[in-house]
Each structure stands twice: as C-alpha cells, then as structure tokens.
Coordinates of C-alpha atoms and ligand atoms in Angstrom, one line a residue:
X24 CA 3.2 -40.2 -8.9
X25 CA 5.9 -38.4 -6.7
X26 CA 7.2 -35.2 -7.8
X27 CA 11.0 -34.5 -7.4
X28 CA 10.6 -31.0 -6.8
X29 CA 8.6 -31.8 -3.8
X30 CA 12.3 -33.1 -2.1
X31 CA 15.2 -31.2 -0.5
X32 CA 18.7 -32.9 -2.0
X33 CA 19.4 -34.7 1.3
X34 CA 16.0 -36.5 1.2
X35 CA 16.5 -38.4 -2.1
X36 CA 17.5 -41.8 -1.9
X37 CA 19.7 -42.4 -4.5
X38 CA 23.1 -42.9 -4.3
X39 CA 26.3 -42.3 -4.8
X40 CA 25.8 -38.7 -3.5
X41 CA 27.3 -37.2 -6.6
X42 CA 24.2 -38.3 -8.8
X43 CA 21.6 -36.2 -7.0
X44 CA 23.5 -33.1 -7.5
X45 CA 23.6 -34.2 -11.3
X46 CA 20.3 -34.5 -11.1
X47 CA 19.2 -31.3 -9.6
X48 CA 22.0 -29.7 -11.5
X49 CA 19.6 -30.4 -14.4
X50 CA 16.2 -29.5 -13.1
X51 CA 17.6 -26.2 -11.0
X52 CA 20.0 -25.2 -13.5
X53 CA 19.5 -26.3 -17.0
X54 CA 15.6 -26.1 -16.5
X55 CA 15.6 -30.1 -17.5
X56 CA 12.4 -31.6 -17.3
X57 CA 13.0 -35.0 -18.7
X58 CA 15.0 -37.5 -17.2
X59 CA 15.3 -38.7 -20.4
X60 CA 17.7 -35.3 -21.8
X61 CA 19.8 -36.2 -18.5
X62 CA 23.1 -37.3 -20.6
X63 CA 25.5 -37.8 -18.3
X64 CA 23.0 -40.4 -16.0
X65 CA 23.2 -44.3 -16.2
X66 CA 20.8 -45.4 -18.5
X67 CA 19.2 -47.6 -15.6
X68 CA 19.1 -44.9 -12.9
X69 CA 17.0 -42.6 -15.7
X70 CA 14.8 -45.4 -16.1
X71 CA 14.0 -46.1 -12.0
X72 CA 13.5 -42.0 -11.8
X73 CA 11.1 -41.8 -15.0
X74 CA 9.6 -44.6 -13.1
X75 CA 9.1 -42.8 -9.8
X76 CA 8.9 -39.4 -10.1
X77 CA 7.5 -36.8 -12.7
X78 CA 10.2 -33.0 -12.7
X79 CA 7.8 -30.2 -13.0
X80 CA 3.9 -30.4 -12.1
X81 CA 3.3 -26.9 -13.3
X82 CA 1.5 -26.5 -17.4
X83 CA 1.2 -22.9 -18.8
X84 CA -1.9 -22.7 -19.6
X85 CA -2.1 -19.0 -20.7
X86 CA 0.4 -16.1 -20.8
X87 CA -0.4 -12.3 -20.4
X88 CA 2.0 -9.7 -20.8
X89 CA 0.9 -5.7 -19.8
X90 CA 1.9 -2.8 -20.9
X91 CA 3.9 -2.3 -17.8
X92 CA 5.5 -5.4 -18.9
X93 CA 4.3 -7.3 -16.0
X94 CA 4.0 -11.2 -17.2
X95 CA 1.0 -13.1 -15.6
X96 CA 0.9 -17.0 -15.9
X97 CA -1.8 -19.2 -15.2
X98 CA -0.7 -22.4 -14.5
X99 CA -3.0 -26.2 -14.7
X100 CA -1.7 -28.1 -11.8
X101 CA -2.3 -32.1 -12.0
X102 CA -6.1 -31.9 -10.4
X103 CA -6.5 -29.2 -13.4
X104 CA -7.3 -26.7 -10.4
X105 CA -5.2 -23.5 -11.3
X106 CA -3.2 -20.6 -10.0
X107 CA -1.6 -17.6 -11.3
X108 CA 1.9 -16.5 -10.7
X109 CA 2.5 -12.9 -11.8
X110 CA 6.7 -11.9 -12.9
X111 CA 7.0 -8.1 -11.8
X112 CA 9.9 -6.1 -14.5
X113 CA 11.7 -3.4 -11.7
X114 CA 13.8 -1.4 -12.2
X115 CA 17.0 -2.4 -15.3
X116 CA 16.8 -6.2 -16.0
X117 CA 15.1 -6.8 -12.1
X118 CA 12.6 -8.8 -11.7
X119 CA 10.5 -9.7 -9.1
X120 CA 8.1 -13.4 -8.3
X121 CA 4.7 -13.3 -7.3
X122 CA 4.5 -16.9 -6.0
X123 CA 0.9 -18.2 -4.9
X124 CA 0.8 -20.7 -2.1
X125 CA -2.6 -21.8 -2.2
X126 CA -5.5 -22.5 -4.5
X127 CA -7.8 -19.7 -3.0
X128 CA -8.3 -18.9 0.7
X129 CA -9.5 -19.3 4.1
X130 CA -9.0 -16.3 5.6
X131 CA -11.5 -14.6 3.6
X132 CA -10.7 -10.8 3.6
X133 CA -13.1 -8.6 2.5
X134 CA -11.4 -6.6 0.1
X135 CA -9.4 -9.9 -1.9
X136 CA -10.4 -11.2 -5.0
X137 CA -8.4 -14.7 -4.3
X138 CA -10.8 -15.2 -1.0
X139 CA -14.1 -15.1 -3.3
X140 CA -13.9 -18.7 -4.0
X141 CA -13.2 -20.3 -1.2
X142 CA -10.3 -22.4 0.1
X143 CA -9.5 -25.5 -2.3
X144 CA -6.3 -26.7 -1.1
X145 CA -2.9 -26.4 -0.3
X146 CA -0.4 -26.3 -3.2
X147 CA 2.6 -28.7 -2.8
X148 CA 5.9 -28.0 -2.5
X149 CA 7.1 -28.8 -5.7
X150 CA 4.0 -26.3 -7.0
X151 CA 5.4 -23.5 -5.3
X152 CA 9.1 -24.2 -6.2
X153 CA 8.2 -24.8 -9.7
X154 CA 6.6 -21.1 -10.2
X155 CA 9.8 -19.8 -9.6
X156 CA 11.3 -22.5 -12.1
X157 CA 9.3 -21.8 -14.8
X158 CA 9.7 -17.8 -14.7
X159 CA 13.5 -18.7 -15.1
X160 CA 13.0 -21.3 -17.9
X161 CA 10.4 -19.7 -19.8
X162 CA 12.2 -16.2 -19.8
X163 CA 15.7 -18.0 -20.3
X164 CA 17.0 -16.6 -17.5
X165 CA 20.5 -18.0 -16.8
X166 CA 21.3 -20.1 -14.0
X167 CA 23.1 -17.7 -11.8
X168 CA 20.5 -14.6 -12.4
X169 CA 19.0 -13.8 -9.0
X170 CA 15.2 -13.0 -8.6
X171 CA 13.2 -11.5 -6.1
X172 CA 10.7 -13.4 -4.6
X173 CA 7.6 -12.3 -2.9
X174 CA 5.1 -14.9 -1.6
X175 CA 2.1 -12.7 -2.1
X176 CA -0.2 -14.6 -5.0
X177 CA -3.1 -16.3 -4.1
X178 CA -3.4 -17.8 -0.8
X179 CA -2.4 -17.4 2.8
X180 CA 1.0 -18.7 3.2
X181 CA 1.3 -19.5 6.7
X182 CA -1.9 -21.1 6.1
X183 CA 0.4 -23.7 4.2
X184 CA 3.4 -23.6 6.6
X185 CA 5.1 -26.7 5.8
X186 CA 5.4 -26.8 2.3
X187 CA 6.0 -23.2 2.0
X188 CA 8.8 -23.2 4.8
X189 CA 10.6 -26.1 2.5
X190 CA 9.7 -24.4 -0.7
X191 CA 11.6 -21.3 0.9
X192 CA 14.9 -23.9 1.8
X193 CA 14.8 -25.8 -1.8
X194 CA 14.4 -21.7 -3.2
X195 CA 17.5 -20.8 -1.4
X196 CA 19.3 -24.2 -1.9
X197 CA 22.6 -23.9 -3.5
X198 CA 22.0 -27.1 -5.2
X199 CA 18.6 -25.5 -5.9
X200 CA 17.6 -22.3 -7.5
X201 CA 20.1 -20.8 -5.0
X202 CA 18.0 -17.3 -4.4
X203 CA 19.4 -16.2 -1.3
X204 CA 16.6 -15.5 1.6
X205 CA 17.4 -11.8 1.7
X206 CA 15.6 -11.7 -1.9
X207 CA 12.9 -13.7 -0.5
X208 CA 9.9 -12.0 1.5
X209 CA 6.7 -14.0 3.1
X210 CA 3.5 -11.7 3.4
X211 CA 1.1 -12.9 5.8
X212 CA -2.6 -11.6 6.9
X213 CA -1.1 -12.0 10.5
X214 CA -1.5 -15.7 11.9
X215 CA 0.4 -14.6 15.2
X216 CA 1.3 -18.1 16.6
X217 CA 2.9 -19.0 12.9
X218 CA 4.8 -15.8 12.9
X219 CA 6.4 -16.9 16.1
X220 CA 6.9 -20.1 15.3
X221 CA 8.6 -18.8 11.1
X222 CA 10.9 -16.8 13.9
X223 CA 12.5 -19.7 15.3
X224 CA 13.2 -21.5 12.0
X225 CA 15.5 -18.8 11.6
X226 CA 15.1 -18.6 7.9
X227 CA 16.0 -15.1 7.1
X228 CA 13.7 -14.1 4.9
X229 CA 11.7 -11.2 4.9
X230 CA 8.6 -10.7 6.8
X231 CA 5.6 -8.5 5.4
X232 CA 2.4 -8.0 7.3
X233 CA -0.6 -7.1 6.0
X234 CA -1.8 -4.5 8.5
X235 CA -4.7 -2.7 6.6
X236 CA -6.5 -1.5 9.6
X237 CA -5.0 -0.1 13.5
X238 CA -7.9 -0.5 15.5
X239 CA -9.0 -4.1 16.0
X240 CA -13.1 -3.2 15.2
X241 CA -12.1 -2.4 11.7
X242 CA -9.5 -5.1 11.2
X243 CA -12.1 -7.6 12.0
X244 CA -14.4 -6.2 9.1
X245 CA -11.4 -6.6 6.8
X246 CA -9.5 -9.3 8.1
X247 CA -11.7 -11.5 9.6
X248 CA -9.0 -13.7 11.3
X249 CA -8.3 -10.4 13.3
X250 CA -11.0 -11.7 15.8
X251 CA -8.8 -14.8 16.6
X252 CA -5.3 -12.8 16.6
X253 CA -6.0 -9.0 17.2
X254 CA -3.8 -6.3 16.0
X255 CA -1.6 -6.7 19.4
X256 CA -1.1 -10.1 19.3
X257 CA 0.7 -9.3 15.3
X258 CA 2.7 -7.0 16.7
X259 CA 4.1 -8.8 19.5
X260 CA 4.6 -11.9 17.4
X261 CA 6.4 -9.4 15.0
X262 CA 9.0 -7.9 17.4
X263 CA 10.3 -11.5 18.0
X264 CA 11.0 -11.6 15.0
X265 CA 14.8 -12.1 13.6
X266 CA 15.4 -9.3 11.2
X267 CA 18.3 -8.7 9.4
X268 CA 20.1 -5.6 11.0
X269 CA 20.2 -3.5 7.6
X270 CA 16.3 -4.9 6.6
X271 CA 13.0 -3.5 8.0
X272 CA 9.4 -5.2 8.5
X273 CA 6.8 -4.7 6.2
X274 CA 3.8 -3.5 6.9
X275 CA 1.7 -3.5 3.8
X276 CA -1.6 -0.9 4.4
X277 CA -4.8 -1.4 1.7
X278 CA -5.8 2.2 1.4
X279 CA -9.7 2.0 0.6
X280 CA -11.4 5.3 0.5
X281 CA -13.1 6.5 3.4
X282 CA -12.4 3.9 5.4
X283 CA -9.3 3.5 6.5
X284 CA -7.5 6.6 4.7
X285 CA -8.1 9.6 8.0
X286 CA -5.6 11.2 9.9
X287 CA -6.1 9.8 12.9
X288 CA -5.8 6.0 11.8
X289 CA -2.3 7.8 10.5
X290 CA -1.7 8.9 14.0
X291 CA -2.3 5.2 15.5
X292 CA -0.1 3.3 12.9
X293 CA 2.9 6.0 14.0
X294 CA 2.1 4.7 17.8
X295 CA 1.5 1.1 16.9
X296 CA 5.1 0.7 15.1
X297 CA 7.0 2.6 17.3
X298 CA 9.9 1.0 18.4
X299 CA 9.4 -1.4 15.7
X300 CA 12.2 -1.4 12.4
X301 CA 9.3 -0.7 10.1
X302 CA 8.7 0.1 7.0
X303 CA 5.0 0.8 5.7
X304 CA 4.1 0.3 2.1
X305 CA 0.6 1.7 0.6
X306 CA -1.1 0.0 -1.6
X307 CA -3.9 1.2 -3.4
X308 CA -7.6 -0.6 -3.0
X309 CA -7.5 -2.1 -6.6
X310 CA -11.5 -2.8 -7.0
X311 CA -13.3 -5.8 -9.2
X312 CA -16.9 -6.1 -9.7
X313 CA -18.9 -6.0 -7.2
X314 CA -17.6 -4.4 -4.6
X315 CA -18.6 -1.8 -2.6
X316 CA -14.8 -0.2 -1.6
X317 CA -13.2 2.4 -3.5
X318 CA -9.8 3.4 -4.7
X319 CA -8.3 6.3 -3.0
X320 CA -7.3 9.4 -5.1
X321 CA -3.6 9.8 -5.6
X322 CA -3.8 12.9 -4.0
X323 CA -5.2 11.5 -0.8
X324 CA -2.7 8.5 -1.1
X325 CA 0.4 11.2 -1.4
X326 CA -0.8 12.9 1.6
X327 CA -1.2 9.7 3.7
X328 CA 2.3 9.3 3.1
X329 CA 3.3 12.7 3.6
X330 CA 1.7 12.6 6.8
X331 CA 3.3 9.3 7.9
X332 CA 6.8 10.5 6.6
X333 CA 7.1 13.2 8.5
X334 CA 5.8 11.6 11.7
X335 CA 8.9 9.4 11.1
X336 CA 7.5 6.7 9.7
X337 CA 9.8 5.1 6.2
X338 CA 6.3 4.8 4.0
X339 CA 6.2 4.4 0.1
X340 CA 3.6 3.8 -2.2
X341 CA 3.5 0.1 -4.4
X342 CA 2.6 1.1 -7.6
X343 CA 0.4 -1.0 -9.1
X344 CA 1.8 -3.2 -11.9
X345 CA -0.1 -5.0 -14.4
X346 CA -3.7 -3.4 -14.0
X347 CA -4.6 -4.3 -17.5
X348 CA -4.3 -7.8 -17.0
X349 CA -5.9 -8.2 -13.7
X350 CA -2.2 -9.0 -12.3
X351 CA -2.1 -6.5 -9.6
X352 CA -2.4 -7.1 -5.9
X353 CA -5.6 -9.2 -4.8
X354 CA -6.6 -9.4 -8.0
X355 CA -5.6 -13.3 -8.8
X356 CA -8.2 -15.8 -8.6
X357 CA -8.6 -19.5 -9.8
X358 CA -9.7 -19.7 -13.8
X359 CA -10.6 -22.0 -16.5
X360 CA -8.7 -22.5 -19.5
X361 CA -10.7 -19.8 -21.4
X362 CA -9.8 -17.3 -18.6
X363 CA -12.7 -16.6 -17.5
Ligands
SAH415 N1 -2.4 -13.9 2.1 C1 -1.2 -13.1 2.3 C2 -0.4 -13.1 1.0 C3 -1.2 -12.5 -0.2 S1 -0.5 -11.0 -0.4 C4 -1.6 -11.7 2.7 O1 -2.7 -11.3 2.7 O2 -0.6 -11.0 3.1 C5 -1.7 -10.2 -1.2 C6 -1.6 -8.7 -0.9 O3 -2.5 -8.0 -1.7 C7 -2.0 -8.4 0.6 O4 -1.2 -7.4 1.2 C8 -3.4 -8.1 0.4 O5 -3.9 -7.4 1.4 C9 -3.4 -7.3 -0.9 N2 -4.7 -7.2 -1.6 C10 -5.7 -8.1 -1.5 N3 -6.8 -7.6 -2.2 C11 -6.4 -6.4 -2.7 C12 -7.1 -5.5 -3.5 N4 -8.4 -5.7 -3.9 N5 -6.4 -4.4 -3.9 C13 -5.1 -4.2 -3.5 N6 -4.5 -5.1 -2.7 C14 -5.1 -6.2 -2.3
SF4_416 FE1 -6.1 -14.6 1.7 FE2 -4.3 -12.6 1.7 FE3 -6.5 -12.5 0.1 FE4 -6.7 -12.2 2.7 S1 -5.6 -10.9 1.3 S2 -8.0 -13.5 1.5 S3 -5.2 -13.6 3.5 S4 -4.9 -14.0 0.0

C-alpha cells in the first residue's frame, strides 16, 4: 500500500485543493495517523484514503533514554527491517534529530558500526520524514516548535539522493513539518559528484563532510570510497557549494588515536580548508567490540583543537551524547526486537 508521507502536497490527487492541506494539516500538525480521527473530511473521501494509503510506516519498537537525556528509538519499518533515530536534548528546551537514511551501508568505513552489516536498502521517503514526525508526536511537541535536524543516523545519505532530497522539501514544507533548511544539515562521507549536483538544487541546507583523514593513502583505509573521489575532488565539489553567507561547512574529523591525531595531519587540514568558510568539528573515535582503533585522550583531543584554533581554523569538539545507550555517533546499527 502507498504511504502519504511518501508525497509532497502538490503531488496528491485529490481535489478541491483545500482538502489536502486538511489533510496534511492533520498528519504534519496534529500528528493524526488515522484517517478515520480526520473530522472535518467527507465521510467518502476518508474512506477512498483509508483505502489507498496507510499515514505513518514507522512502529516504536523500543525506547532508551540516557542519562544525558539523549532519547534513542528503534523503529520496525513494514519489511520488519529496523533503524534507530537518536533525539539529541541541547542546550534549554533544544533539541536536535538524528535522522537515518538507510538501513545499513555501502560505503563501508572502517571505523562505523552502521557499515558492519552491510547495505539492505534504501529507506523511503515517508521513512525518513516520519522520524522527524514521531520525535514531535511522541514528545508532544507542538506544532510550531522548531527542531534541528541532522541527517547523520545510519546510512549514507547521498547514497539515497532522491528520497532524501524530497524528505528534506516535505521537512521544510510549510504545509509540512515546516523546519526551515537553515536547521537542517546533510552529512555525507564525500560522494563528490552528488555534492555538486545537492549544490544546484539549491536547497539551503547545511552541508557537513566527513573528512577524517588529509592525505588520500589514509582516507582510503578509512573511507574506502576515497579511492573513487579523493580528498581533492571533496573539496572542490565543496567550494561550489551554496552556503548561506552567515553559515560555515562542516568538516566533521574522527579523532582515533595514533592515527590520525599528529601535528602535521593538523598542519594539512589548515592548508586543505584554506580559503574555504569552514568550520571543523572533532569527534571522538567512540569504539564497540572488536575493533582495533582507540579513543583519543581528552587531553590530546584539547590540544588538537588548540593547535587548529590558533592556526585560524573555527574547531570544536562534539561531545558525545548518549554513550550509555549506544546512541552516540557510528554507533547505530540494525536490531531485533530484543535489542540485541
Ligand atoms: N554516512 C554519513 C552520515 C552518517 S554521519 C557520513 O558518514 O557522514 C555519522 C557520523 O558519525 C560521521 O561523521 C561518521 O564518520 C561518524 N562515525 C562513524 N563511526 C564512528 C565511531 N565509531 N565513532 C565516532 N564517530 C563515528
Ligand atoms: Fe556509512 Fe557514514 Fe558509517 Fe561511513 S560513517 S559507513 S558513510 S554511515
């Protein structure tokens, strides 16, 4: 069956116009998802939808909440494959989505939890939409309050283009969930022709690279993609790209100890971004079992940054949020029902 969250309002066929704003009204707003509770519908038009379409493909399946307050959710999609969308508390009553694209992934970095499995398959649009959704429904949010939303979960979202690229436009939708595109921020591994081509749609979101490595022999060990589009070929697809004038890039650097953490990889990031509005944010190697990378000290971390800081570089550290529940970066990872 056809899910409506898998249309933008132009694309529904249903008529007089005024109806499909009712009816997204209810789904976008009121966090309906039964045609049924949709009072102010003809009784024969609620009918034909129940018919055709199901609201929300998304089931909690399990609900974890850390001592950070960070909220994980793992959802059961309708081929009980599942994914895990992770709500982030900031700062005051801010909160920021963790939205996965994809159930697991083909670029298969050496340092990601969500790559051990594999690639499964593309989620749908409606599947990514509906992760936002549900963080606003199950945390009563009202209509109008404004999230952040990071497309960083599971999965490689340029990998997914299409459905992502209309998730982002339902996302910002008045008519939709109506979170503006400045709030919203795509992270990708570096595919460098889709980076280009995300430039043209003009979107304006917020890009985020996942850099990792500055010299292309290393990158590949990490990234393995990096053989196909090499650190320069990232870099010139990023400089095309539309920023907003007050907004920077992202460059998101996995500090693993030993390897990645010296002074003179320091020295090449400062060359590589120059002339670049950048801003580079650490993250610390989280590890899992089995493997072989380590986390860097905090004291090595801080002086990574110091060192980058005053070479002129803008560079913070992400603290990691939700540790105790596996919810932290590259840490989310298809599981059954039990967890596990
Ligand atoms: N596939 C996209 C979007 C996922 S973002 C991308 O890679 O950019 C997930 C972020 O978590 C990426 O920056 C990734 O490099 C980081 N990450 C993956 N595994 C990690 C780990 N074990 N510890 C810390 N961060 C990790
Ligand atoms: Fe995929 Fe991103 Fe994990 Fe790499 S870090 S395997 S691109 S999800």
């Amino acid at each position: 069956m056809k899910c409506i969250m898998d249309y933008l309002i132009d694309e529904l066929d249903i008529t007089p116009n005024f109806r499909k704003k009712q009816i997204f009204d209810w789904i976008y707003k009121k966090y309906v998802d039964d045609f049924e509770e949709m009072t102010n519908l003809p009784k024969e038009l609620k009918a034909k939808l129940s018919k055709e379409f199901i609201i929300n493909p998304l089931k909690i399946i399990r609900h974890e909440i850390a001592s950070d307050q960070t909220e994980k959710f793992l959802f059961e999609l309708s081929d009980k494959r599942t994914i895990e969308t992770v709500l982030i508390k900031m700062k005051e009553d801010k909160y920021t989505v963790c939205v996965s694209s994809q159930v697991g992934c083909k670029v298969g970095c050496s340092f990601c939890l969500t790559a051990k499995d594999g690639f499964v398959r593309n989620l749908s649009v409606a599947e990514i939409v509906a992760q936002v959704l549900m963080m606003k429904k199950v945390k009563n949010f009202a209509q109008n309050k404004s999230l952040n939303v990071v497309y960083m979960g599971m999965g490689e979202p340029l990998d997914n283009y299409d459905n992502v690229v209309k998730a982002i436009r339902i996302i910002q939708d008045e008519d939709g969930l109506n979170i503006s595109p400045r709030r919203q921020t795509l992270s990708t591994s570096g595919i460098a022709p889709k980076i280009t081509k995300l430039a043209k749609e003009d979107l304006g979101i917020n890009l985020a690279i996942s850099l990792h490595a500055v010299d292309d022999k290393l990158r590949e060990e990490l990234i393995p993609m990096n053989k196909a589009y090499n650190i320069q070929s990232v870099i010139d697809a990023v400089r095309q790209f539309p920023i907003n004038k007050r907004k920077k890039v992202l460059f998101e650097y996995l500090v693993i100890d030993g390897v990645n953490d010296d002074k003179k990889s320091a020295d090449k990031l400062v060359k590589l971004l120059n002339g670049i509005a950048a801003k580079v944010n650490l993250i610390y190697f989280n590890p899992y079992p089995g493997t072989t990378y380590k986390r860097p000290t905090t004291q090595k971390m801080e002086e990574f940054k110091n060192y980058l800081n005053k070479k002129g570089v803008i560079c913070t550290i992400r603290q990691s949020k939700g540790m105790d529940i596996s919810a932290a970066c590259g840490q989310l990872r298809q599981k059954d029902k039990d967890g596990l």
